[in-house]
PDB file of C-alpha atoms in Angstrom:
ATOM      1  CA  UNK A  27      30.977  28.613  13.110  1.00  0.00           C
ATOM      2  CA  UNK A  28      30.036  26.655   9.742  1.00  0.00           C
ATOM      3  CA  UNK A  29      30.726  23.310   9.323  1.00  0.00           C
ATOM      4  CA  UNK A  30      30.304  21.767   5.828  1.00  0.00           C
ATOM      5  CA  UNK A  31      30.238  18.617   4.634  1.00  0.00           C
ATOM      6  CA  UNK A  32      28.818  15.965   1.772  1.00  0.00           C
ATOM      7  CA  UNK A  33      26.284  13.541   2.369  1.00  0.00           C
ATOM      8  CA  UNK A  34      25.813  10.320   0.191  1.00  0.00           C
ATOM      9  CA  UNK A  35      23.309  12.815  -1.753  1.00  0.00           C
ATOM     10  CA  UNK A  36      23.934  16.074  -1.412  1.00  0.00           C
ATOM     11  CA  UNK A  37      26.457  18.479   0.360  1.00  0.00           C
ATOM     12  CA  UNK A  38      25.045  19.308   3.897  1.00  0.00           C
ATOM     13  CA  UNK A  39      25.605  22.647   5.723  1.00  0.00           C
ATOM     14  CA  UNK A  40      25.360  23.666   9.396  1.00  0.00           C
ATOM     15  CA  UNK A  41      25.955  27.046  11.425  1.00  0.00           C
ATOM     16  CA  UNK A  42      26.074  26.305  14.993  1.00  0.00           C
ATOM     17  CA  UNK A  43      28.588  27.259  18.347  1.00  0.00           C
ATOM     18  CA  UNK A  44      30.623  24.860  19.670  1.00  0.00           C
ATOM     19  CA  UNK A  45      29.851  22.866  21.539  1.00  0.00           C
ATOM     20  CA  UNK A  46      26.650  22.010  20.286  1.00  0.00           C
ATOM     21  CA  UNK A  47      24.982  18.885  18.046  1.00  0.00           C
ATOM     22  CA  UNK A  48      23.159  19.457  14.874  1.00  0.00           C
ATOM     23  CA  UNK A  49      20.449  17.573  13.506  1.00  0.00           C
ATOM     24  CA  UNK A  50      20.836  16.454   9.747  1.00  0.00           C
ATOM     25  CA  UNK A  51      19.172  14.149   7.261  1.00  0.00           C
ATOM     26  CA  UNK A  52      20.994  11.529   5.306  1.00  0.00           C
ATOM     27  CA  UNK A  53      20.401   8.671   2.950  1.00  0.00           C
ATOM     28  CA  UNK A  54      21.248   5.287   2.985  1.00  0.00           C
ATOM     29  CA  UNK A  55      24.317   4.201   0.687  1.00  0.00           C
ATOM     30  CA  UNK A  56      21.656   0.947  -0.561  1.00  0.00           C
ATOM     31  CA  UNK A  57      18.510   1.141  -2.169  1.00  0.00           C
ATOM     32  CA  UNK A  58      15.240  -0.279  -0.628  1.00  0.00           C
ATOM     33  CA  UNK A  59      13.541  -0.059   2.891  1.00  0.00           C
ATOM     34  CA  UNK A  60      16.752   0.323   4.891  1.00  0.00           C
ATOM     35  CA  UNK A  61      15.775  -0.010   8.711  1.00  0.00           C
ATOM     36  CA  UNK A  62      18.052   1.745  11.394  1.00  0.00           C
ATOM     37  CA  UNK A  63      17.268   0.653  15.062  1.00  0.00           C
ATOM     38  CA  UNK A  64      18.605   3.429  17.729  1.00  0.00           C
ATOM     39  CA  UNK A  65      21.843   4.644  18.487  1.00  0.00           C
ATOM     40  CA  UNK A  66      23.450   2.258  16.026  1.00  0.00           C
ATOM     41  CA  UNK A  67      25.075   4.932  13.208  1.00  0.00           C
ATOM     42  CA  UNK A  68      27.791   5.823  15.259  1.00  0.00           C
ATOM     43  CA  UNK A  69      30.694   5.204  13.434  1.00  0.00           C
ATOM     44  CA  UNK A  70      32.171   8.309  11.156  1.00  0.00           C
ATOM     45  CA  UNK A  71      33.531   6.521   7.339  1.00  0.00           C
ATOM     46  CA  UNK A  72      35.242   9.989   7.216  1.00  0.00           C
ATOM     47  CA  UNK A  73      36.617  11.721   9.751  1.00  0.00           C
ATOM     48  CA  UNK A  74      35.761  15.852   9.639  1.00  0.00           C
ATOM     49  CA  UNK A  75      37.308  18.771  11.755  1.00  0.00           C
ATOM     50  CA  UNK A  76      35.012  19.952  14.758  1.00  0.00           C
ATOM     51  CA  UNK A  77      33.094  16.666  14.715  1.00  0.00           C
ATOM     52  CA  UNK A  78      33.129  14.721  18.026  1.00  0.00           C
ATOM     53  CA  UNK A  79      30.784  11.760  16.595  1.00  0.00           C
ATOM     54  CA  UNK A  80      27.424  11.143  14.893  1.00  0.00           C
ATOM     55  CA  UNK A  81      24.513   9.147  16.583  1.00  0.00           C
ATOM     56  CA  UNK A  82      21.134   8.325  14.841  1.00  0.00           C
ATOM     57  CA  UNK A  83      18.431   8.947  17.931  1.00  0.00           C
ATOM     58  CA  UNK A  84      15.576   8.731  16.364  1.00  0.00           C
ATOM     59  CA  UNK A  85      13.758   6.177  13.339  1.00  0.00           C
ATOM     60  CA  UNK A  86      14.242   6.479   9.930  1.00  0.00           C
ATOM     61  CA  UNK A  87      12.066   9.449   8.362  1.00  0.00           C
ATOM     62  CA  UNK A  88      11.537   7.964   5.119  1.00  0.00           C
ATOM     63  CA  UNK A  89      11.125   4.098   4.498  1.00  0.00           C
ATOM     64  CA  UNK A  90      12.294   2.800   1.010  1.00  0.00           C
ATOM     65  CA  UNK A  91      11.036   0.346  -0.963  1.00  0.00           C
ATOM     66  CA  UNK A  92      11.895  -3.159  -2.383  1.00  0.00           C
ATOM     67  CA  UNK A  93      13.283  -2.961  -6.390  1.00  0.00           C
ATOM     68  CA  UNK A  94       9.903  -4.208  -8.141  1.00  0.00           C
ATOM     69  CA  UNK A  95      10.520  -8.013  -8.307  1.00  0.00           C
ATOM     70  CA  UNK A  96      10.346  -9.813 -12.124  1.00  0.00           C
ATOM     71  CA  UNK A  97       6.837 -11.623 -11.291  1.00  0.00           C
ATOM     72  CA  UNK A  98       5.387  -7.962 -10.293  1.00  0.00           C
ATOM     73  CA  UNK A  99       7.016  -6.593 -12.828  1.00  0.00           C
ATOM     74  CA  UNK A 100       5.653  -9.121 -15.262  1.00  0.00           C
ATOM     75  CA  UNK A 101       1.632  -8.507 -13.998  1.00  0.00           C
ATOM     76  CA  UNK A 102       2.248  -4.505 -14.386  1.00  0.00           C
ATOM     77  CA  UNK A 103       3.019  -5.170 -17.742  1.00  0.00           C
ATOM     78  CA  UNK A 104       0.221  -7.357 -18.474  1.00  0.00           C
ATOM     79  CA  UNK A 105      -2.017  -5.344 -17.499  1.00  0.00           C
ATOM     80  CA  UNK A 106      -0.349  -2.140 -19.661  1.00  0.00           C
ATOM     81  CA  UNK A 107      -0.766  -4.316 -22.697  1.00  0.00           C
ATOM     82  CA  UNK A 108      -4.058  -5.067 -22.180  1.00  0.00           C
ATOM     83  CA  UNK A 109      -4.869  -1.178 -22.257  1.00  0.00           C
ATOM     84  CA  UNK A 110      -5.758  -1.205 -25.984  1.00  0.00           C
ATOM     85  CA  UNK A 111      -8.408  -3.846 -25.819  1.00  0.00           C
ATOM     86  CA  UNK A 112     -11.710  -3.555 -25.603  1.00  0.00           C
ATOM     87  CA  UNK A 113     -14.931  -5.918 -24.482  1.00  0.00           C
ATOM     88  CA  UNK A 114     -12.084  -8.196 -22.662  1.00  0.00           C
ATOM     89  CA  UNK A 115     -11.724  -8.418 -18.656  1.00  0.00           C
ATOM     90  CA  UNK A 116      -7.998  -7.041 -18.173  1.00  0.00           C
ATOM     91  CA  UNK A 117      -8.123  -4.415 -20.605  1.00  0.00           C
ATOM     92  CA  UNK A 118     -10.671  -2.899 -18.445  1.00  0.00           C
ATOM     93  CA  UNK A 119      -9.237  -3.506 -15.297  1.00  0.00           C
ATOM     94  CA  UNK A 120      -5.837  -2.707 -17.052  1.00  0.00           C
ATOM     95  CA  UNK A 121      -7.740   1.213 -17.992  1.00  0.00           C
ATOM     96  CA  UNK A 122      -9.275   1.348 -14.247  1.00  0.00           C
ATOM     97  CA  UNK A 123      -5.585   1.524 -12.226  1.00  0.00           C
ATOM     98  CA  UNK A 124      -4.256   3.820 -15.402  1.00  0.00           C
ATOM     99  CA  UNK A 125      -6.778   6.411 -13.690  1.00  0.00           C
ATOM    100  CA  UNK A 126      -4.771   8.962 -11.886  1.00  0.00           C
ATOM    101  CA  UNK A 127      -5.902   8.550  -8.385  1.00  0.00           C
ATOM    102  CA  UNK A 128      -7.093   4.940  -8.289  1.00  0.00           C
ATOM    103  CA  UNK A 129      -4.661   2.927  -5.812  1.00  0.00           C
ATOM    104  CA  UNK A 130      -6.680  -0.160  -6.289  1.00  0.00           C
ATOM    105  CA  UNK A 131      -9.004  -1.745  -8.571  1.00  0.00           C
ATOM    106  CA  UNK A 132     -11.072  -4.703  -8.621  1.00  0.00           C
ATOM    107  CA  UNK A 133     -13.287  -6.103 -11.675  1.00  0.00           C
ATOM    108  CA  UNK A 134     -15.496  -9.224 -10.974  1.00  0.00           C
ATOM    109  CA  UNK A 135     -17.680 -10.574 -13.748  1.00  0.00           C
ATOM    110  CA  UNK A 136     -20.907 -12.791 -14.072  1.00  0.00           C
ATOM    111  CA  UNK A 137     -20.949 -14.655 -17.185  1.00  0.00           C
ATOM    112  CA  UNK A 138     -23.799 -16.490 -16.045  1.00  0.00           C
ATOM    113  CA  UNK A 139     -27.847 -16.664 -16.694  1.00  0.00           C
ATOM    114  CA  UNK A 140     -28.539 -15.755 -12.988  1.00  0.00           C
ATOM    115  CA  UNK A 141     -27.668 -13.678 -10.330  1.00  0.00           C
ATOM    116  CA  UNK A 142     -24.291 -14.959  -8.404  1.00  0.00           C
ATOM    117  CA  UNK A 143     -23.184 -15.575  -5.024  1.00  0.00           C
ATOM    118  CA  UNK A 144     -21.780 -11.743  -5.350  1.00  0.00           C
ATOM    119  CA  UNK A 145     -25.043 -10.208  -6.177  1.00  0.00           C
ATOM    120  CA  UNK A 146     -23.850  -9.633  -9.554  1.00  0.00           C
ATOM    121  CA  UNK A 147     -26.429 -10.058 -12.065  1.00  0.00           C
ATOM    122  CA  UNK A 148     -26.434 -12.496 -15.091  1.00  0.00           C
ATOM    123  CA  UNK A 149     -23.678 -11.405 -17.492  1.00  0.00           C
ATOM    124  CA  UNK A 150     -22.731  -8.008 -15.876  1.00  0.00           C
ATOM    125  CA  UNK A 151     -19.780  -7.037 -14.222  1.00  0.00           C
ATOM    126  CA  UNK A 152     -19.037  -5.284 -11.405  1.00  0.00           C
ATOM    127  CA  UNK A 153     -16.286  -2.398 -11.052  1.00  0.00           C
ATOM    128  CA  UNK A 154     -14.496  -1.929  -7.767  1.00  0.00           C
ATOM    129  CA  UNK A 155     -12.129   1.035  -6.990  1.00  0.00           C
ATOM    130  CA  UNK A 156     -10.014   2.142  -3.990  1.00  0.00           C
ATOM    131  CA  UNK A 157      -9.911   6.019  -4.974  1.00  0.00           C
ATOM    132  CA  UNK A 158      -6.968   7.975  -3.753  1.00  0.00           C
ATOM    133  CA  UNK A 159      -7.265  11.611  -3.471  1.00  0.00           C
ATOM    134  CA  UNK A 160      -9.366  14.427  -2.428  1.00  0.00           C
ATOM    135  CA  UNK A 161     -10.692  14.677  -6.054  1.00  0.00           C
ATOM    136  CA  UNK A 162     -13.550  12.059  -6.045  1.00  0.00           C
ATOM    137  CA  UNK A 163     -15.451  13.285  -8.568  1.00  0.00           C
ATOM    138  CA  UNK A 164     -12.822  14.146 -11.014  1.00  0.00           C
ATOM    139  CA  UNK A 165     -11.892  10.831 -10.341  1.00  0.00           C
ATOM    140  CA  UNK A 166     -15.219   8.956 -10.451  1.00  0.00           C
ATOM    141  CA  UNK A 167     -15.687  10.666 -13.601  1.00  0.00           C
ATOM    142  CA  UNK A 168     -12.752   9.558 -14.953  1.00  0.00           C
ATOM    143  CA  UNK A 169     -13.570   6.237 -13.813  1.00  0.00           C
ATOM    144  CA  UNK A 170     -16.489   5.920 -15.855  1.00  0.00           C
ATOM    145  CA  UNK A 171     -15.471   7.061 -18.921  1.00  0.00           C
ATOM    146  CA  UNK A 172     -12.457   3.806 -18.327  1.00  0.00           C
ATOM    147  CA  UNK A 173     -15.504   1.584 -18.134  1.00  0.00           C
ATOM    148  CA  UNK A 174     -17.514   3.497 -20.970  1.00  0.00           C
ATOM    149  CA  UNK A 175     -14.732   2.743 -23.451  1.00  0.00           C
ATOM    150  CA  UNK A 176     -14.007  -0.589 -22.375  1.00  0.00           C
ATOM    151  CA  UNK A 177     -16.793  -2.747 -21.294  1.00  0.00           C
ATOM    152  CA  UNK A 178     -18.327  -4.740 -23.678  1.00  0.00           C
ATOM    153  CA  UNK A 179     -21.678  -3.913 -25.833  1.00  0.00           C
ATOM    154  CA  UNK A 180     -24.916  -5.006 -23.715  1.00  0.00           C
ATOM    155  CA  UNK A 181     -23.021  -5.967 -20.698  1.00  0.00           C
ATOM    156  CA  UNK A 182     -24.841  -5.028 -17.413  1.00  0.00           C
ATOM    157  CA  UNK A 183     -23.302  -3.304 -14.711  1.00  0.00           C
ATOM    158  CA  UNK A 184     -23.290  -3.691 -10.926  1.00  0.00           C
ATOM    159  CA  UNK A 185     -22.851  -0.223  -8.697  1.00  0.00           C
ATOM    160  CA  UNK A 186     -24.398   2.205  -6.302  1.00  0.00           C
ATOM    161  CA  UNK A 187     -22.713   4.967  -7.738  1.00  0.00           C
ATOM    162  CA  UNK A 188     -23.929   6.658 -11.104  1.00  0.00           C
ATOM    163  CA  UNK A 189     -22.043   9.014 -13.428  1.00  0.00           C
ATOM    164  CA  UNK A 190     -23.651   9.920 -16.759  1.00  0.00           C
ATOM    165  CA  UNK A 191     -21.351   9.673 -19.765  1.00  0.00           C
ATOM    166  CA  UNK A 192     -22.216  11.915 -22.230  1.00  0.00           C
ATOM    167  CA  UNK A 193     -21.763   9.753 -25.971  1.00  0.00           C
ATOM    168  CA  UNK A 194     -21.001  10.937 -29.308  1.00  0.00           C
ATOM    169  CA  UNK A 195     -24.725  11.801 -30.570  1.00  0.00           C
ATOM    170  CA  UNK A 196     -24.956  13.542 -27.254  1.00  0.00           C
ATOM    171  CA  UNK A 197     -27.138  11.585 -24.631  1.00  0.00           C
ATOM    172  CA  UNK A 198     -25.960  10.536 -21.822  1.00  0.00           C
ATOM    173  CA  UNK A 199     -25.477   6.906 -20.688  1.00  0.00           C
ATOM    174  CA  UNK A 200     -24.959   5.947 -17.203  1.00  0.00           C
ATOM    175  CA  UNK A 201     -22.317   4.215 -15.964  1.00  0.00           C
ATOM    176  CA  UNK A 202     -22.364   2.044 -12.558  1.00  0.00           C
ATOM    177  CA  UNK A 203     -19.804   1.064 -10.174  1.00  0.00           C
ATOM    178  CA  UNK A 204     -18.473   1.344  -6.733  1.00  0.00           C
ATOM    179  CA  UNK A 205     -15.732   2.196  -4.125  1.00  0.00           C
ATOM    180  CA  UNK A 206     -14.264  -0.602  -2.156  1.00  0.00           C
ATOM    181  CA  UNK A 207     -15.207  -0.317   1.722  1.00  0.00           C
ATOM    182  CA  UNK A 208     -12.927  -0.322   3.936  1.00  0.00           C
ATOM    183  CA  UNK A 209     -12.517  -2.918   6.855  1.00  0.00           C
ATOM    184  CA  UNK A 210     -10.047  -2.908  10.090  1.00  0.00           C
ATOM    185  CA  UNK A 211      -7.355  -4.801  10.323  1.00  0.00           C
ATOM    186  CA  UNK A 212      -5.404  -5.888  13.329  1.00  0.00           C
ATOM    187  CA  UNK A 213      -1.694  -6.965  13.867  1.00  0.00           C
ATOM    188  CA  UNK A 214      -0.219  -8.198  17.202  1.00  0.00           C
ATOM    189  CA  UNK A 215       2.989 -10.283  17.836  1.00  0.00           C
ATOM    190  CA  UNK A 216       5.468 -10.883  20.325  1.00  0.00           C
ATOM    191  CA  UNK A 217       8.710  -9.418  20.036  1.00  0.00           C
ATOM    192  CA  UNK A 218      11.627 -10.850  22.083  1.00  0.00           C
ATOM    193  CA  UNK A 219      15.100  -9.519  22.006  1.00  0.00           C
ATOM    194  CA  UNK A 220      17.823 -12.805  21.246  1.00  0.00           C
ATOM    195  CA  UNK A 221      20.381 -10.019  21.951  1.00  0.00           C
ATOM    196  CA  UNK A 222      20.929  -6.711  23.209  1.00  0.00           C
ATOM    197  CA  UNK A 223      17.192  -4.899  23.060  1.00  0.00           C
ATOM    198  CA  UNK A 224      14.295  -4.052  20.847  1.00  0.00           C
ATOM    199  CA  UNK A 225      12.271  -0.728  20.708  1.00  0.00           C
ATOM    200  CA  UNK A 226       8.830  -2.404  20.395  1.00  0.00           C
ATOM    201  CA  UNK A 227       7.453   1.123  19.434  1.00  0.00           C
ATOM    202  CA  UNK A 228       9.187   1.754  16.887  1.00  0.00           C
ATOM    203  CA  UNK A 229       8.344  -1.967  14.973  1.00  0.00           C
ATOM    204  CA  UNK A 230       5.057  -1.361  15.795  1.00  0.00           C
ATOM    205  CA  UNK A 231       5.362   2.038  14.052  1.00  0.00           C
ATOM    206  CA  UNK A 232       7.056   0.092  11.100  1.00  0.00           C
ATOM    207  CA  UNK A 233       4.510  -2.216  10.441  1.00  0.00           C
ATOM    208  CA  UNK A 234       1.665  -0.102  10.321  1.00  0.00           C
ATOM    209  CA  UNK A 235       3.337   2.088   7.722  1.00  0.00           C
ATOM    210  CA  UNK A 236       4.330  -1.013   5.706  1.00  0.00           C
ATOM    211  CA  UNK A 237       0.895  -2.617   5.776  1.00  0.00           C
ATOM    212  CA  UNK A 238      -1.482   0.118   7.099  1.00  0.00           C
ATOM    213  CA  UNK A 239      -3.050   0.350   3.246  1.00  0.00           C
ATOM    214  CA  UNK A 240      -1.089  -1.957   0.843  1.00  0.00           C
ATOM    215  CA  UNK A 241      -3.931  -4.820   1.007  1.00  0.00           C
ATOM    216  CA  UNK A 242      -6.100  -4.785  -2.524  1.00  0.00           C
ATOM    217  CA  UNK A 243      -9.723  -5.003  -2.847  1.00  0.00           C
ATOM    218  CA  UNK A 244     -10.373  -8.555  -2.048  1.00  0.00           C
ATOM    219  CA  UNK A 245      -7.099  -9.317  -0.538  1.00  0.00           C
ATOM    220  CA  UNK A 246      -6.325 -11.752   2.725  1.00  0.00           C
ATOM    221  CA  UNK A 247      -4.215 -10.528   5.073  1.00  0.00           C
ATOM    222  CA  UNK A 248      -1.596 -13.373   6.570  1.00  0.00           C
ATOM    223  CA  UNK A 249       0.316 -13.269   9.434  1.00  0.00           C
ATOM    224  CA  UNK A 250       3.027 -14.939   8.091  1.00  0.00           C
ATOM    225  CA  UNK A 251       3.965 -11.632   5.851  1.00  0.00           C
ATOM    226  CA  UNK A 252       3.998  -9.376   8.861  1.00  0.00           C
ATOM    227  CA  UNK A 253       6.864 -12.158  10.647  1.00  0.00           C
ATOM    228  CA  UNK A 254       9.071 -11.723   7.603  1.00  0.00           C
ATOM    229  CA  UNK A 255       8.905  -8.381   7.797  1.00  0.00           C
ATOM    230  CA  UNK A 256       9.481  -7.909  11.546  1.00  0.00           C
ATOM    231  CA  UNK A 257      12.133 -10.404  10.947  1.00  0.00           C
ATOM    232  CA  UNK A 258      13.717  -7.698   8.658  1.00  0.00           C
ATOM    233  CA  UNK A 259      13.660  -4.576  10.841  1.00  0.00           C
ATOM    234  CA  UNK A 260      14.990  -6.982  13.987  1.00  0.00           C
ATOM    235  CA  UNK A 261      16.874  -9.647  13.321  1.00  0.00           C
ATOM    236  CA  UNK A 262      18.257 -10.077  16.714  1.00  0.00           C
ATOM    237  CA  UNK A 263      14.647 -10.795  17.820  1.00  0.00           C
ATOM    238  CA  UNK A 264      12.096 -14.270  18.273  1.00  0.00           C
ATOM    239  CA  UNK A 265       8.954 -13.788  17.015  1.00  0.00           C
ATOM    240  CA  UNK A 266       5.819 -15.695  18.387  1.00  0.00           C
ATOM    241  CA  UNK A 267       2.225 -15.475  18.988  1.00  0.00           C
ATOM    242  CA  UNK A 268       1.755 -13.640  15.772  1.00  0.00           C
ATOM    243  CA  UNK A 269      -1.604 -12.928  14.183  1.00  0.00           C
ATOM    244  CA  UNK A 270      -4.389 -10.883  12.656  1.00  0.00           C
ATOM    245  CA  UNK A 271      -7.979 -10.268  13.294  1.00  0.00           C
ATOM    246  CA  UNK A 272     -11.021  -8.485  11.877  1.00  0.00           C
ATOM    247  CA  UNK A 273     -12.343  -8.019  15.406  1.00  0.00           C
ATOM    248  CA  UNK A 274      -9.314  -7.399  17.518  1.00  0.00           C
ATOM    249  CA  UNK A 275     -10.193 -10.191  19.661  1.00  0.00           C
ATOM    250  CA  UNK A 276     -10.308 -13.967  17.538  1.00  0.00           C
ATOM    251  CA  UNK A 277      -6.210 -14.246  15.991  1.00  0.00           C
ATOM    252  CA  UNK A 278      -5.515 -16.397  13.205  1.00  0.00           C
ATOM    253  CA  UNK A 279      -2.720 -17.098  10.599  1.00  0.00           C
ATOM    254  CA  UNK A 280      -4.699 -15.600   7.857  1.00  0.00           C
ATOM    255  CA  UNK A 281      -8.306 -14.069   8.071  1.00  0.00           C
ATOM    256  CA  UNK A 282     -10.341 -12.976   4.720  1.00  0.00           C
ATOM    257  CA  UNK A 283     -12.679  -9.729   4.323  1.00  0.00           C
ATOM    258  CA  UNK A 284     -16.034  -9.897   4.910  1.00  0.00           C
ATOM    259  CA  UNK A 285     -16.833  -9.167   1.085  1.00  0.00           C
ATOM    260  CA  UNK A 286     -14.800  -9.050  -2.278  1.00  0.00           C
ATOM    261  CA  UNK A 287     -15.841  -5.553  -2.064  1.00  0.00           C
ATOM    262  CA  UNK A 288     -13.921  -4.900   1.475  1.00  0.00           C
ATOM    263  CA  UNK A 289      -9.994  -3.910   1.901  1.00  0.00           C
ATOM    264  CA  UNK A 290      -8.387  -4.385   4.631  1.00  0.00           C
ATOM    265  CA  UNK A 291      -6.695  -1.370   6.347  1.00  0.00           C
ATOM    266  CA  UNK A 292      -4.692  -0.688   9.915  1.00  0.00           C
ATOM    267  CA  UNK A 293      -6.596   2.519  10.330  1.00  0.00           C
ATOM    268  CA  UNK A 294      -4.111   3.883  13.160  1.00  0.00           C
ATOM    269  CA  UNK A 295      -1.228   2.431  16.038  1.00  0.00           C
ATOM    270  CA  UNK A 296      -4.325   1.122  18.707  1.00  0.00           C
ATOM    271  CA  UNK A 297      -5.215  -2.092  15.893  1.00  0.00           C
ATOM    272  CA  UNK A 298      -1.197  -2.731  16.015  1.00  0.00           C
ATOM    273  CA  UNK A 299       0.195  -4.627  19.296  1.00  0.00           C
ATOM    274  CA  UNK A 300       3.863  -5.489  19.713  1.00  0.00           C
ATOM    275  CA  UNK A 301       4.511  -6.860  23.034  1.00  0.00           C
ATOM    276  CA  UNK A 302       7.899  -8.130  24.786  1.00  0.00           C
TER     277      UNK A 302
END
């Protein structure tokens, strides 16, 4: 028969022939990354006709997200403000993550008479982007016309890539930059159950889709993070022996990218290693 019933979003309908189980998605009554560990949503709140009991078997498919805090809140809107200025460091940084498909940005500046340690030359800057999309040149383009309108008048520019910009007269000035490159990241920790039992998998799973590509252009990664986070999903768990590595072989408590142009990223499950 049909069995109907209201989620805590929506009303939820399902035809099936007792007695049989049907599969159904809900959503958590609280905002933010609500984890569920197996088998533990098995009590009803309200009791329906024809149902025998409920029983989460598998992971969350959707992960929420943390209410932006006050001090995150407080950068974003620095860097909004700064939009309408020109020839000043945040207003173009500010215009570079207001480009649809740029996840990350990164602007690093020489205000010096030589070359510096970055290979940046004497008062230049040097435009990083993490570009997110299939796009990329819609996107680079776009990119360089944010550092066309912003940078300041004779200020050099550090980039392997190129796009011309045509100007108001008609020629064409070209505007440098680059994409950030990308450098493996890996997690491992021990995971020990205080009580009842952990599903090492499915933390494992967790972290890399918490922290497989939210490091910036520059960023560290710490260890310490990753703990708190574990902590979160399994509470009934001791933690030890945490840390990450650019090589998957030498741990530490925090390790830094090879470049201010790198960004860390998990790439996929093998650089993530939860053991018992």
């Amino acid at each position: 028969g049909t069995l109907s019933w209201r989620s805590l979003t929506n009303r939820v309908t399902g035809t099936f022939s007792a007695p049989a189980s049907l599969p159904l998605n809900f959503r958590a009554a609280v905002l933010g990354p609500v984890q569920s560990a197996f088998s533990t949503i098995t009590v009803p709140v309200t009791i329906v006709s024809g149902v025998t009991g409920v029983n989460n078997l598998g992971g969350p498919t959707v992960v929420g997200t943390n209410e932006e805090s006050d001090p995150s809140l407080r950068i974003r809107r620095a860097n909004s403000v700064s939009l309408p200025s020109k020839g000043y460091l945040q207003g173009l940084y500010g215009a570079l993550l207001d480009v649809d498909g740029v996840a990350y940005a990164q602007v690093y500046e020489n205000t010096g008479t030589s070359t510096d340690v970055n290979g940046i030359p004497s008062h230049s800057i040097w435009c990083l982007v993490d570009i997110d999309g299939s796009s990329v040149g819609t996107i680079e383009t776009a990119v360089a016309h944010a550092i066309y309108v912003k940078r300041n008048a004779g200020c050099g520019m550090k980039g392997s890539i190129s796009v011309p910009v045509t100007q108001i007269d008609g020629t064409t000035f070209d505007v440098l930059f680059d994409q950030s490159s990308i450098q493996n990241l890996w997690v491992k920790a021990n995971v020990v159950p205080l009580t009842g039992t952990v599903d090492n998998a499915f933390v494992a799973a967790q972290v890399l889709a918490q922290f497989g590509t939210s490091y910036g252009i520059g960023q560290k990664a710490d260890s310490s993070s990753i703990v708190a986070f574990i902590k979160g999903i399994v509470p009934n768990a001791a933690i030890s022996a945490e840390g990450v590595s650019t090589d998957g072989s030498t741990y530490g408590s925090v390790v830094t990218p090879t470049g201010v142009n790198y960004q860390f990223e998990i790439t996929g499950s093998s650089y993530v290693t939860i053991t018992p």
